[in-house]
Every structure is written in C-alpha cells, then in structure tokens.
C-alpha cells in the first residue's frame, strides 16, 4: 500500500512544491530550477531547443571538486554495467546490421525501460522493433509498456489469417512477438496481471478481426498505442472486474514512449512524449547531418499548446501553468497519468474507493483531481508517426529518452556516432595543424593539443556507451562528478538516460532499392 501511495504523491506533486525545493538546492549547486527551465521561451522552436540543450549541459554540470573523484577504470566500469549489443544474423539479411544499447540511472530504481524484438506476422518480412520508455512518478507504467506495447502493435499489424488464429487461440500473441535479451523481461508478471493482460489483448484482436480492413501502417501504430492506454485506464478503475493495486499503480504513474519499426527498407517512428529519434545521414559530400524523426511533445512546443487549447477553448487560463499541464506535468502526451484522463464519473468512482475504510492507500480523495478539472481528457497517448524510406546514405538511428537530449544536441549526437563508426577521435579541435612543428614553442603547443585529443578520444566499443560518456563528460572530472552524485542530488543534475543506436546495412538497402 505504501508503494501506491508514493506513486500517487509523485504523480500529483505540484510544480510549486518542486520549485520551493529546487530554489533551495539550485543556488548552492549552481543548478537552475526545473520549473524555471520549463518556462524558458525562445523565438524559434528548434533553435530554442538547441540553445536550451547547450545551457543545460553547462549549467547542470556539478562541481568536479565537490564530489569524490572516481578513477577512469571506475567510470568505465559504471558505464559498461548496462551496455549490450546485438549483431543481426547474417543468414537472414535485413536493413538492420546491429544495435547498441545502454542506460544510466538517476532515479533509484531507474524509471526508464528499453525493449527490442521482432514480429512474425508475414512470410515476407520480420520487422524489427525498438522502444524506449521514459517513466515518471515511478516505473510501473514504463514497465507495463515494456510488457505489453509490442504485443498490441503485433495485433494491430497482423493480417486477417493471423488474427483468426489468435482469436481462435490456435496461436498466442506471444508466438508472433520475439523479445530479445531484456533485463525487464515479462517473466516476472504475476499470474493475476498476466491473466488481465491476456484477456485485454485477446479482446483487441477480436475487435480488429471483426472490423478488419487494410490501413496505413501509421494508423495501425496509432491504434496500438491508444488502445493499450485505454485498456490500462480501464484496468486501473476500482469498479473494473479483476481490479488490482498493480493495475492502479500503472495507471496513476505515467510514461513517454518512442518506438521505431524497421520493415525491410521502411522506417517508422511512433512517438508519444519527450523521447526523440534522429537519423544519421552521410551525404554525397561525406558530410554528416541528421533527420528528425520525432517531435517533442511538451508545452514548449507551440503546436502542442495549440492542440490542447483548441480541445478546451474555454479553459485556456487554467490548463497550462508554468509551462506544465495544470502546473504539474511536463510532457503533453503520455501513457497512464489517469488523473488527467479519467472522466468525471470515473474520477468520482476512484474518489469513492479512496473514501472506503478498507482502501488503506493513504491518499486524500480531495487531491485526486487537479483544480479546474472540467472537460477531460487533457492528456493523450496518441503518437505522432513519421515514415522514412531508407537509402544507402542512412547509416544509423538513435532513439533515446530525454536524459540524453538534455545534454547533447542532435548535431552533436550524429557527430559522435559518426566519428565512433569511423574510428576517429571525434572531439579533437578541428583546427589542429600537426605540420611544420620545429621550435620548442610549437612542440609544446602540439603536445597540448594532442593531450586534448587523447582526453576526448573514442574509448568505448559500444556506441550507446560512447554517447553517454560524452553526454556527461567527456572530461574525466566532469563525468566523475556526475556519476558520484548521491541519490538525493542526482535527479537535480541529470535524468535517467537510455540510448539505442541502430546501425543499418547499406549494401542490403542498396540492393533492395534496386529491386523496387
């Protein structure tokens, strides 16, 4: 019971309370208040984000002298702790060549989740799926997405004959979804939850079969996202048959989600919230640039502000406060977060449940609804879907939670991964001139430049680890300070950070493109 009470308290913690706490901590540590950061406005949305990223990367850096210094070997050991790599089976060539994954926690326990796998819904292709989930107010919602979202996507994309087999229970949904090496595997799911999950996804499959027709892939992805969120909201209601505290916990907490699907040479990205996906492209001139495959859904995004206000035209003064939804929630799209979605009657049902003597949740029913809660839902899990046809120039995809993008811009990320691919020392100053070294002064200058180059050289085999090292460094003193922060302070400086780097097989893409 304490756990669900804690989740709710985090979920309904007001920005005013958070600001008061950070206002005390920020001057001491030179860390800007998160609420102040959320109120920043810039003229150009994309330019503003780049500037904000730069400011945050500087302002968030802790004083290297204020914390115990780790040895370089200790830093590397911490960075390597959660890294993984999967090489694709060359006997079954596809657009994906390999992918690197890593994560660094800030919360304890970490609220991020990552997952990767394949679908078996066609004889002609087995799409790869990659997902990062950025949980808030606990990890319950992000864990639920880790367990369930790929299954909903598989059902939504399944052809008629597969849906028939699922609904007649000749095959299970799990049979068409292969999950790879996930430390947050579905094996932990309690029996009562597994039963609820199975019932819900089977009902979804039956409805998809009954109304079967061909749709765009983007429509299927949107359907999977929104249906899972709808099921979670219903399962979390105390009036629902089979209701459990675990379901309520997943519903009250929340999570952003970013999914990438690679089907032959077609790349789809479905994003809900503030995770991001970018494509690293090498031009004909050998120069690198990035392609944005997602938009950030928060209230710094004018389009999101416009969307919300158009849906609630008579509540413009109440919904968005201090750059947050009701002054509380930063992302403008997310799974879970039922207290911004439940209808008024569902809210009443939940409040009645909390008022029962045997509820024992320790939650004040009067704090359930935000102030001026009139025309819900105010929050959606509907993703924005982007499609991109891969070309031989498209070399890699980076999907990450906002912890990475708080520290590095898309341009920096592409430069780092490109340099890592090419085995270059990527952060050496570009104006180094190693020729014409003769005098002692010139030699000294060269050695200093060489020292800078070596201090920033590529030392990690894993590209995701390389990004994490540069996000929190790359200088040893800086990254040592970031990784030495005590639990009570870590969240003030950095977020949980999860990164997936997917490398593409240019030859496969080239040959496939010729056949089309």
Coordinates of C-alpha atoms in Angstrom, one line a residue:
X1 CA 0.0 0.0 0.0
X2 CA 2.9 2.4 0.7
X3 CA 4.1 1.9 -2.8
X4 CA 0.9 3.1 -4.5
X5 CA 0.6 6.0 -2.1
X6 CA 4.2 7.0 -3.0
X7 CA 3.3 6.8 -6.7
X8 CA 0.3 9.0 -6.3
X9 CA 2.2 11.6 -4.3
X10 CA 4.8 11.8 -7.0
X11 CA 2.1 12.0 -9.7
X12 CA 0.2 14.9 -8.1
X13 CA 3.2 16.7 -6.7
X14 CA 2.7 20.4 -7.8
X15 CA 5.3 22.4 -9.5
X16 CA 5.1 25.0 -6.7
X17 CA 6.3 22.4 -4.2
X18 CA 9.0 21.2 -6.5
X19 CA 10.1 24.8 -7.2
X20 CA 10.4 25.6 -3.5
X21 CA 12.7 22.6 -3.0
X22 CA 14.8 23.3 -6.1
X23 CA 15.0 27.0 -5.2
X24 CA 16.9 26.0 -2.1
X25 CA 19.1 23.5 -3.9
X26 CA 19.9 25.4 -7.0
X27 CA 21.9 28.4 -5.6
X28 CA 24.1 26.0 -3.7
X29 CA 24.9 23.8 -6.6
X30 CA 24.5 26.4 -9.4
X31 CA 21.7 24.2 -10.9
X32 CA 18.7 26.0 -12.4
X33 CA 15.3 25.2 -11.1
X34 CA 13.5 22.7 -13.4
X35 CA 10.4 24.9 -13.2
X36 CA 12.4 27.9 -14.4
X37 CA 13.9 25.9 -17.2
X38 CA 10.4 24.8 -18.3
X39 CA 9.3 28.4 -18.5
X40 CA 12.0 29.5 -21.0
X41 CA 10.8 30.7 -24.3
X42 CA 12.7 31.2 -27.5
X43 CA 11.8 32.7 -30.8
X44 CA 12.5 29.7 -32.9
X45 CA 11.3 26.4 -31.6
X46 CA 14.1 24.2 -32.9
X47 CA 16.8 26.9 -32.4
X48 CA 15.5 27.4 -28.9
X49 CA 15.8 23.7 -28.1
X50 CA 19.4 23.7 -29.3
X51 CA 20.2 26.8 -27.1
X52 CA 18.4 25.2 -24.2
X53 CA 20.4 22.0 -24.6
X54 CA 23.6 23.9 -24.6
X55 CA 22.7 25.9 -21.5
X56 CA 21.6 22.8 -19.6
X57 CA 24.7 20.9 -20.5
X58 CA 26.8 23.7 -19.0
X59 CA 24.5 24.7 -16.1
X60 CA 23.8 21.2 -14.9
X61 CA 27.4 20.2 -14.6
X62 CA 28.3 19.6 -10.9
X63 CA 31.5 21.0 -9.4
X64 CA 34.1 18.3 -10.0
X65 CA 35.8 19.2 -6.7
X66 CA 32.7 18.9 -4.7
X67 CA 32.3 15.1 -5.0
X68 CA 34.6 12.0 -4.6
X69 CA 36.7 11.5 -7.7
X70 CA 36.4 8.2 -9.5
X71 CA 39.3 6.5 -11.2
X72 CA 39.0 6.3 -15.0
X73 CA 38.6 2.5 -14.6
X74 CA 35.7 3.0 -12.2
X75 CA 34.0 5.4 -14.6
X76 CA 34.3 2.9 -17.4
X77 CA 33.0 0.1 -15.2
X78 CA 29.9 2.1 -14.3
X79 CA 29.3 3.0 -17.9
X80 CA 29.7 -0.6 -19.1
X81 CA 27.4 -2.0 -16.4
X82 CA 24.2 -1.9 -18.5
X83 CA 25.5 -1.9 -22.1
X84 CA 24.6 -4.6 -24.6
X85 CA 24.9 -5.3 -28.3
X86 CA 23.1 -7.5 -30.8
X87 CA 24.6 -8.5 -34.1
X88 CA 21.9 -9.5 -36.7
X89 CA 22.1 -13.0 -38.0
X90 CA 23.8 -12.7 -41.4
X91 CA 22.0 -15.7 -42.7
X92 CA 18.8 -13.6 -42.7
X93 CA 20.0 -10.3 -44.2
X94 CA 17.9 -7.2 -43.4
X95 CA 18.3 -3.4 -43.1
X96 CA 19.4 -3.7 -39.5
X97 CA 23.1 -4.6 -39.2
X98 CA 23.5 -4.3 -35.4
X99 CA 22.4 -2.2 -32.5
X100 CA 24.0 -1.0 -29.3
X101 CA 22.1 -0.2 -26.1
X102 CA 23.0 1.4 -22.8
X103 CA 21.4 3.2 -19.9
X104 CA 22.5 5.2 -16.8
X105 CA 20.1 5.6 -13.9
X106 CA 19.5 8.7 -11.9
X107 CA 16.3 7.6 -10.1
X108 CA 16.6 4.6 -7.7
X109 CA 15.2 2.5 -9.1
X110 CA 15.5 3.6 -12.7
X111 CA 12.2 4.6 -14.3
X112 CA 13.4 4.2 -17.9
X113 CA 12.8 1.0 -19.8
X114 CA 14.1 -0.3 -23.2
X115 CA 13.0 -3.2 -25.3
X116 CA 13.8 -4.7 -28.7
X117 CA 12.5 -7.5 -30.7
X118 CA 10.9 -8.8 -33.9
X119 CA 7.4 -9.5 -35.2
X120 CA 6.5 -12.7 -37.1
X121 CA 3.4 -11.5 -38.9
X122 CA 4.3 -12.2 -42.5
X123 CA 6.2 -14.7 -44.6
X124 CA 7.9 -11.8 -46.5
X125 CA 9.3 -9.8 -43.6
X126 CA 10.0 -9.8 -39.9
X127 CA 10.0 -6.2 -38.8
X128 CA 12.4 -5.1 -36.0
X129 CA 11.0 -3.1 -33.2
X130 CA 13.0 -0.8 -30.8
X131 CA 11.5 1.0 -27.9
X132 CA 12.5 3.4 -25.1
X133 CA 10.0 4.3 -22.4
X134 CA 10.6 7.2 -20.0
X135 CA 8.6 6.7 -16.9
X136 CA 7.6 9.3 -14.3
X137 CA 6.1 9.0 -10.8
X138 CA 7.7 5.6 -10.7
X139 CA 8.5 2.8 -13.1
X140 CA 5.1 1.0 -13.1
X141 CA 3.8 2.5 -16.3
X142 CA 7.0 2.2 -18.3
X143 CA 7.3 -1.5 -17.1
X144 CA 3.7 -2.1 -18.3
X145 CA 4.6 -0.7 -21.7
X146 CA 7.7 -2.9 -21.8
X147 CA 5.5 -5.9 -21.2
X148 CA 2.6 -5.1 -23.5
X149 CA 3.1 -2.5 -26.2
X150 CA 4.9 -4.7 -28.7
X151 CA 2.0 -7.2 -28.4
X152 CA -0.6 -4.6 -29.2
X153 CA 1.5 -3.4 -32.2
X154 CA 1.7 -7.0 -33.4
X155 CA -2.1 -7.5 -33.2
X156 CA -2.8 -4.2 -34.9
X157 CA -0.4 -5.0 -37.8
X158 CA -1.4 -8.7 -38.2
X159 CA -3.1 -9.8 -41.4
X160 CA -6.6 -11.5 -41.3
X161 CA -5.3 -15.1 -41.1
X162 CA -3.1 -14.3 -38.2
X163 CA -5.9 -12.6 -36.3
X164 CA -8.1 -15.6 -36.9
X165 CA -5.5 -17.9 -35.4
X166 CA -5.1 -15.6 -32.4
X167 CA -8.8 -15.2 -31.7
X168 CA -9.4 -19.0 -32.0
X169 CA -6.4 -19.5 -29.7
X170 CA -4.6 -21.7 -32.2
X171 CA -1.6 -19.4 -31.6
X172 CA -0.8 -16.9 -28.8
X173 CA 0.1 -13.3 -29.3
X174 CA 3.5 -14.1 -27.7
X175 CA 4.1 -16.5 -30.6
X176 CA 4.3 -13.7 -33.1
X177 CA 6.5 -11.4 -30.9
X178 CA 10.1 -12.3 -30.3
X179 CA 11.7 -10.3 -27.4
X180 CA 15.5 -10.1 -27.2
X181 CA 17.7 -10.1 -24.1
X182 CA 15.6 -7.8 -21.9
X183 CA 16.6 -7.5 -18.3
X184 CA 13.0 -6.3 -17.6
X185 CA 11.5 -9.4 -19.2
X186 CA 7.9 -10.4 -19.0
X187 CA 8.7 -13.5 -17.0
X188 CA 8.2 -11.5 -13.7
X189 CA 4.5 -10.7 -14.4
X190 CA 2.3 -12.0 -11.6
X191 CA -0.4 -14.5 -12.6
X192 CA -3.3 -12.2 -11.9
X193 CA -1.8 -9.5 -14.1
X194 CA -0.9 -12.0 -16.9
X195 CA -4.5 -13.1 -17.0
X196 CA -5.7 -9.5 -17.3
X197 CA -3.2 -8.7 -20.0
X198 CA -4.1 -11.8 -22.0
X199 CA -7.8 -11.0 -21.8
X200 CA -7.4 -7.4 -22.9
X201 CA -5.1 -8.1 -25.9
X202 CA -7.3 -11.0 -27.0
X203 CA -10.4 -8.7 -26.9
X204 CA -8.4 -6.2 -29.0
X205 CA -7.6 -9.0 -31.5
X206 CA -11.3 -10.0 -31.8
X207 CA -12.3 -6.4 -32.4
X208 CA -9.6 -6.0 -35.1
X209 CA -10.8 -9.1 -36.8
X210 CA -14.4 -8.1 -36.7
X211 CA -13.7 -4.8 -38.3
X212 CA -10.8 -5.9 -40.4
X213 CA -9.6 -3.7 -43.3
X214 CA -6.3 -2.5 -44.7
X215 CA -5.0 0.7 -43.2
X216 CA -1.7 2.6 -43.4
X217 CA 1.0 1.3 -41.0
X218 CA 0.9 4.7 -39.2
X219 CA -2.8 4.2 -38.4
X220 CA -2.1 0.7 -37.0
X221 CA 0.6 2.1 -34.8
X222 CA -1.7 4.8 -33.5
X223 CA -4.4 2.3 -32.8
X224 CA -2.0 0.1 -30.8
X225 CA -0.8 3.0 -28.7
X226 CA -4.2 4.4 -27.9
X227 CA -5.9 1.0 -27.3
X228 CA -3.2 -0.1 -24.8
X229 CA -3.6 3.2 -22.9
X230 CA -7.4 2.8 -23.0
X231 CA -7.1 -0.7 -21.6
X232 CA -4.7 0.5 -18.9
X233 CA -7.1 3.2 -17.8
X234 CA -10.0 0.8 -17.6
X235 CA -8.0 -1.9 -15.7
X236 CA -6.9 0.7 -13.1
X237 CA -10.5 1.6 -12.2
X238 CA -11.6 0.1 -8.9
X239 CA -15.0 -0.8 -10.5
X240 CA -13.3 -3.0 -13.1
X241 CA -13.6 -6.8 -12.7
X242 CA -10.2 -8.2 -11.7
X243 CA -9.0 -4.8 -10.4
X244 CA -5.7 -4.9 -8.5
X245 CA -3.4 -2.4 -6.9
X246 CA -0.7 -3.2 -9.5
X247 CA -3.1 -2.1 -12.3
X248 CA -3.9 1.1 -10.4
X249 CA -0.2 1.8 -9.9
X250 CA 0.5 1.5 -13.7
X251 CA -2.5 3.8 -14.3
X252 CA -1.6 6.6 -11.8
X253 CA 2.1 6.7 -12.9
X254 CA 3.0 7.7 -16.5
X255 CA 5.4 7.2 -19.3
X256 CA 6.5 8.6 -22.6
X257 CA 7.3 6.2 -25.4
X258 CA 9.2 6.2 -28.6
X259 CA 9.0 3.1 -30.9
X260 CA 11.0 2.6 -34.1
X261 CA 10.0 -0.2 -36.6
X262 CA 12.2 -1.2 -39.4
X263 CA 10.3 -3.2 -42.0
X264 CA 12.5 -4.0 -45.0
X265 CA 13.7 -0.5 -46.0
X266 CA 10.7 1.3 -44.5
X267 CA 11.4 3.0 -41.1
X268 CA 8.5 4.1 -38.9
X269 CA 8.9 6.1 -35.7
X270 CA 5.9 6.4 -33.3
X271 CA 6.5 8.9 -30.5
X272 CA 4.4 9.9 -27.5
X273 CA 6.0 12.5 -25.2
X274 CA 9.5 13.9 -25.0
X275 CA 11.8 11.0 -26.1
X276 CA 13.4 11.6 -29.5
X277 CA 14.6 9.7 -32.6
X278 CA 17.1 11.0 -35.1
X279 CA 18.6 9.5 -38.3
X280 CA 22.3 9.9 -39.0
X281 CA 22.8 10.6 -42.7
X282 CA 26.1 10.7 -44.7
X283 CA 25.8 13.0 -47.7
X284 CA 27.4 12.6 -51.1
X285 CA 30.0 15.2 -49.9
X286 CA 30.9 12.9 -47.0
X287 CA 29.4 15.5 -44.6
X288 CA 27.1 14.2 -41.8
X289 CA 23.7 15.6 -41.0
X290 CA 20.6 14.5 -39.0
X291 CA 17.0 14.0 -39.9
X292 CA 14.5 14.5 -37.1
X293 CA 12.0 11.5 -36.9
X294 CA 10.0 12.7 -33.9
X295 CA 8.8 15.9 -32.3
X296 CA 9.0 16.7 -28.6
X297 CA 5.5 16.7 -27.1
X298 CA 5.7 19.2 -24.2
X299 CA 4.4 22.6 -23.6
X300 CA 7.5 24.3 -25.0
X301 CA 6.1 23.1 -28.4
X302 CA 3.7 25.7 -29.8
X303 CA 1.8 23.1 -31.8
X304 CA 1.1 21.1 -28.7
X305 CA -0.1 24.2 -26.8
X306 CA -2.3 25.0 -29.7
X307 CA -3.7 21.4 -29.9
X308 CA -4.6 21.4 -26.2
X309 CA -6.2 24.8 -26.1
X310 CA -8.3 24.1 -29.2
X311 CA -9.6 21.0 -27.4
X312 CA -10.5 23.0 -24.3
X313 CA -11.3 26.5 -25.7
X314 CA -12.9 27.8 -22.5
X315 CA -10.2 26.7 -20.2
X316 CA -7.1 28.4 -21.6
X317 CA -6.3 30.2 -18.3
X318 CA -6.4 27.0 -16.2
X319 CA -4.8 24.2 -18.2
X320 CA -1.3 25.4 -18.8
X321 CA 0.6 26.9 -15.9
X322 CA 4.3 27.5 -15.5
X323 CA 4.9 25.5 -18.7
X324 CA 3.2 22.4 -17.4
X325 CA -0.2 20.7 -17.6
X326 CA -2.1 22.1 -14.7
X327 CA 1.2 23.3 -13.4
X328 CA 2.2 19.7 -12.8
X329 CA 3.0 17.5 -15.8
X330 CA 5.8 18.4 -18.2
X331 CA 5.0 16.1 -21.3
X332 CA 1.9 16.9 -23.2
X333 CA 1.4 13.3 -24.3
X334 CA 1.9 10.2 -22.2
X335 CA 0.6 6.8 -21.3
X336 CA -1.1 6.4 -17.9
X337 CA -1.4 9.6 -15.8
X338 CA -5.1 8.7 -15.2
X339 CA -5.7 11.8 -13.2
X340 CA -5.5 13.9 -16.4
X341 CA -7.7 11.5 -18.4
X342 CA -10.4 9.8 -16.4
X343 CA -13.9 11.1 -17.0
X344 CA -15.7 13.0 -14.1
X345 CA -17.7 9.9 -13.3
X346 CA -14.6 7.7 -13.3
X347 CA -12.9 10.2 -11.0
X348 CA -15.9 10.0 -8.7
X349 CA -15.6 6.2 -8.7
X350 CA -11.9 6.4 -7.7
X351 CA -12.6 9.0 -5.0
X352 CA -15.4 6.8 -3.6
X353 CA -13.0 3.9 -3.5
X354 CA -10.4 6.0 -1.7
X355 CA -13.0 7.0 0.9
X356 CA -13.7 3.4 1.9
X357 CA -12.2 2.4 5.3
X358 CA -10.5 -0.7 3.8
X359 CA -8.8 1.2 0.9
X360 CA -5.8 1.9 3.1
X361 CA -4.0 3.8 0.4
X362 CA -3.2 6.9 2.4
X363 CA -4.4 9.2 -0.5
X364 CA -6.5 12.2 0.2
X365 CA -9.6 11.9 -2.1
X366 CA -9.7 15.7 -2.4
X367 CA -6.3 15.7 -4.1
X368 CA -7.2 13.3 -6.8
X369 CA -8.4 15.8 -9.4
X370 CA -6.4 18.8 -10.4
X371 CA -8.0 22.2 -9.8
X372 CA -10.4 23.2 -12.6
X373 CA -10.8 19.7 -14.0
X374 CA -13.8 20.3 -16.2
X375 CA -13.6 18.6 -19.7
X376 CA -11.2 15.6 -19.6
X377 CA -9.2 14.1 -21.1
X378 CA -6.5 16.7 -21.1
X379 CA -3.7 14.2 -22.0
X380 CA -3.4 11.7 -24.7
X381 CA -1.2 8.7 -25.6
X382 CA -1.8 9.1 -29.3
X383 CA 1.6 9.0 -31.0
X384 CA 2.9 11.2 -33.9
X385 CA 4.1 8.8 -36.6
X386 CA 6.8 9.5 -39.1
X387 CA 7.7 7.3 -42.1
X388 CA 11.1 7.3 -43.8
X389 CA 12.3 5.1 -46.7
X390 CA 15.9 4.2 -46.0
X391 CA 18.6 4.9 -48.6
X392 CA 22.3 3.7 -48.6
X393 CA 23.2 7.2 -47.1
X394 CA 21.2 6.5 -44.0
X395 CA 23.8 5.0 -41.6
X396 CA 22.2 4.8 -38.2
X397 CA 19.3 5.7 -36.0
X398 CA 19.5 7.0 -32.4
X399 CA 16.5 6.6 -30.1
X400 CA 16.8 8.0 -26.6
X401 CA 14.9 9.3 -23.6
X402 CA 15.2 13.0 -22.8
X403 CA 18.1 12.5 -20.5
X404 CA 20.4 12.3 -23.5
X405 CA 18.8 15.3 -25.3
X406 CA 19.1 17.4 -22.2
X407 CA 22.9 17.1 -22.6
X408 CA 23.5 16.8 -26.3
X409 CA 22.0 18.3 -29.4
X410 CA 21.1 16.1 -32.4
X411 CA 24.0 17.6 -34.3
X412 CA 26.4 16.5 -31.5
X413 CA 24.9 13.1 -31.3
X414 CA 25.3 12.5 -35.0
X415 CA 28.9 13.7 -35.0
X416 CA 29.7 11.5 -32.1
X417 CA 28.2 8.3 -33.6
X418 CA 29.7 9.0 -37.0
X419 CA 33.1 9.5 -35.5
X420 CA 32.7 6.4 -33.5
X421 CA 31.8 4.4 -36.6
X422 CA 34.8 5.8 -38.5
X423 CA 37.2 5.2 -35.5
X424 CA 38.0 8.9 -35.3
X425 CA 39.0 11.0 -32.3
X426 CA 35.8 12.9 -32.7
X427 CA 36.1 15.8 -30.3
X428 CA 39.6 17.0 -31.1
X429 CA 39.6 20.7 -32.1
X430 CA 39.2 20.9 -35.9
X431 CA 41.9 23.5 -36.4
X432 CA 44.8 21.3 -35.2
X433 CA 47.9 21.6 -37.5
X434 CA 50.5 18.9 -37.0
X435 CA 52.7 20.1 -39.8
X436 CA 55.7 22.5 -39.6
X437 CA 56.5 21.6 -35.9
X438 CA 60.0 22.8 -35.2
X439 CA 60.5 25.2 -32.3
X440 CA 60.0 24.3 -28.6
X441 CA 57.1 26.6 -28.6
X442 CA 55.5 24.8 -31.5
X443 CA 56.2 21.4 -30.0
X444 CA 54.7 22.5 -26.7
X445 CA 51.6 23.7 -28.5
X446 CA 51.3 20.4 -30.4
X447 CA 51.7 18.4 -27.2
X448 CA 48.9 20.4 -25.5
X449 CA 46.6 19.9 -28.5
X450 CA 47.5 16.2 -28.6
X451 CA 46.6 15.9 -24.9
X452 CA 43.2 17.4 -25.6
X453 CA 42.7 15.0 -28.4
X454 CA 43.6 12.0 -26.3
X455 CA 41.4 13.1 -23.4
X456 CA 38.4 13.0 -25.7
X457 CA 39.2 10.0 -27.9
X458 CA 36.8 7.2 -28.6
X459 CA 37.5 4.7 -25.8
X460 CA 34.2 2.7 -25.9
X461 CA 33.4 -0.1 -28.2
X462 CA 29.7 0.4 -27.7
X463 CA 28.2 3.5 -29.5
X464 CA 25.5 4.0 -26.9
X465 CA 28.1 4.0 -24.2
X466 CA 30.2 6.4 -26.2
X467 CA 27.2 8.8 -26.3
X468 CA 26.7 8.5 -22.5
X469 CA 30.3 9.2 -21.8
X470 CA 30.2 12.4 -23.9
X471 CA 26.8 13.4 -22.6
X472 CA 28.2 13.5 -19.0
X473 CA 31.8 14.3 -19.9
X474 CA 33.8 13.7 -21.8
X475 CA 36.3 15.3 -19.4
X476 CA 37.1 12.9 -16.7
X477 CA 36.5 15.3 -13.8
X478 CA 33.0 16.2 -15.1
X479 CA 31.8 12.6 -15.7
X480 CA 33.3 11.5 -12.4
X481 CA 31.3 14.2 -10.7
X482 CA 28.1 13.3 -12.5
X483 CA 28.5 9.6 -11.6
X484 CA 29.5 10.3 -8.0
X485 CA 26.4 12.3 -7.1
X486 CA 24.5 11.0 -4.1
X487 CA 20.9 9.7 -4.7
X488 CA 19.4 12.7 -3.0
X489 CA 21.1 15.1 -5.5
X490 CA 21.4 13.1 -8.7
X491 CA 17.9 13.9 -10.1
X492 CA 18.7 17.7 -9.8
X493 CA 21.5 17.4 -12.3
X494 CA 20.5 14.6 -14.7
X495 CA 17.7 12.3 -15.6
X496 CA 17.6 8.6 -16.2
X497 CA 19.1 8.2 -19.7
X498 CA 18.5 5.3 -22.1
X499 CA 20.0 5.1 -25.6
X500 CA 19.6 2.7 -28.5
X501 CA 21.8 3.1 -31.6
X502 CA 20.7 1.1 -34.6
X503 CA 23.2 0.6 -37.5
X504 CA 21.9 0.0 -41.0
X505 CA 23.3 -2.4 -43.6
X506 CA 24.0 0.0 -46.6
X507 CA 24.6 -2.9 -49.0
X508 CA 21.3 -4.6 -48.2
X509 CA 19.4 -1.2 -48.6
X510 CA 21.2 -0.5 -51.8
X511 CA 20.4 -3.9 -53.3
X512 CA 16.8 -3.8 -52.1
X513 CA 16.3 -0.3 -53.6
X514 CA 17.5 -1.6 -57.0
X515 CA 14.8 -4.3 -56.9
X516 CA 12.0 -1.9 -56.2

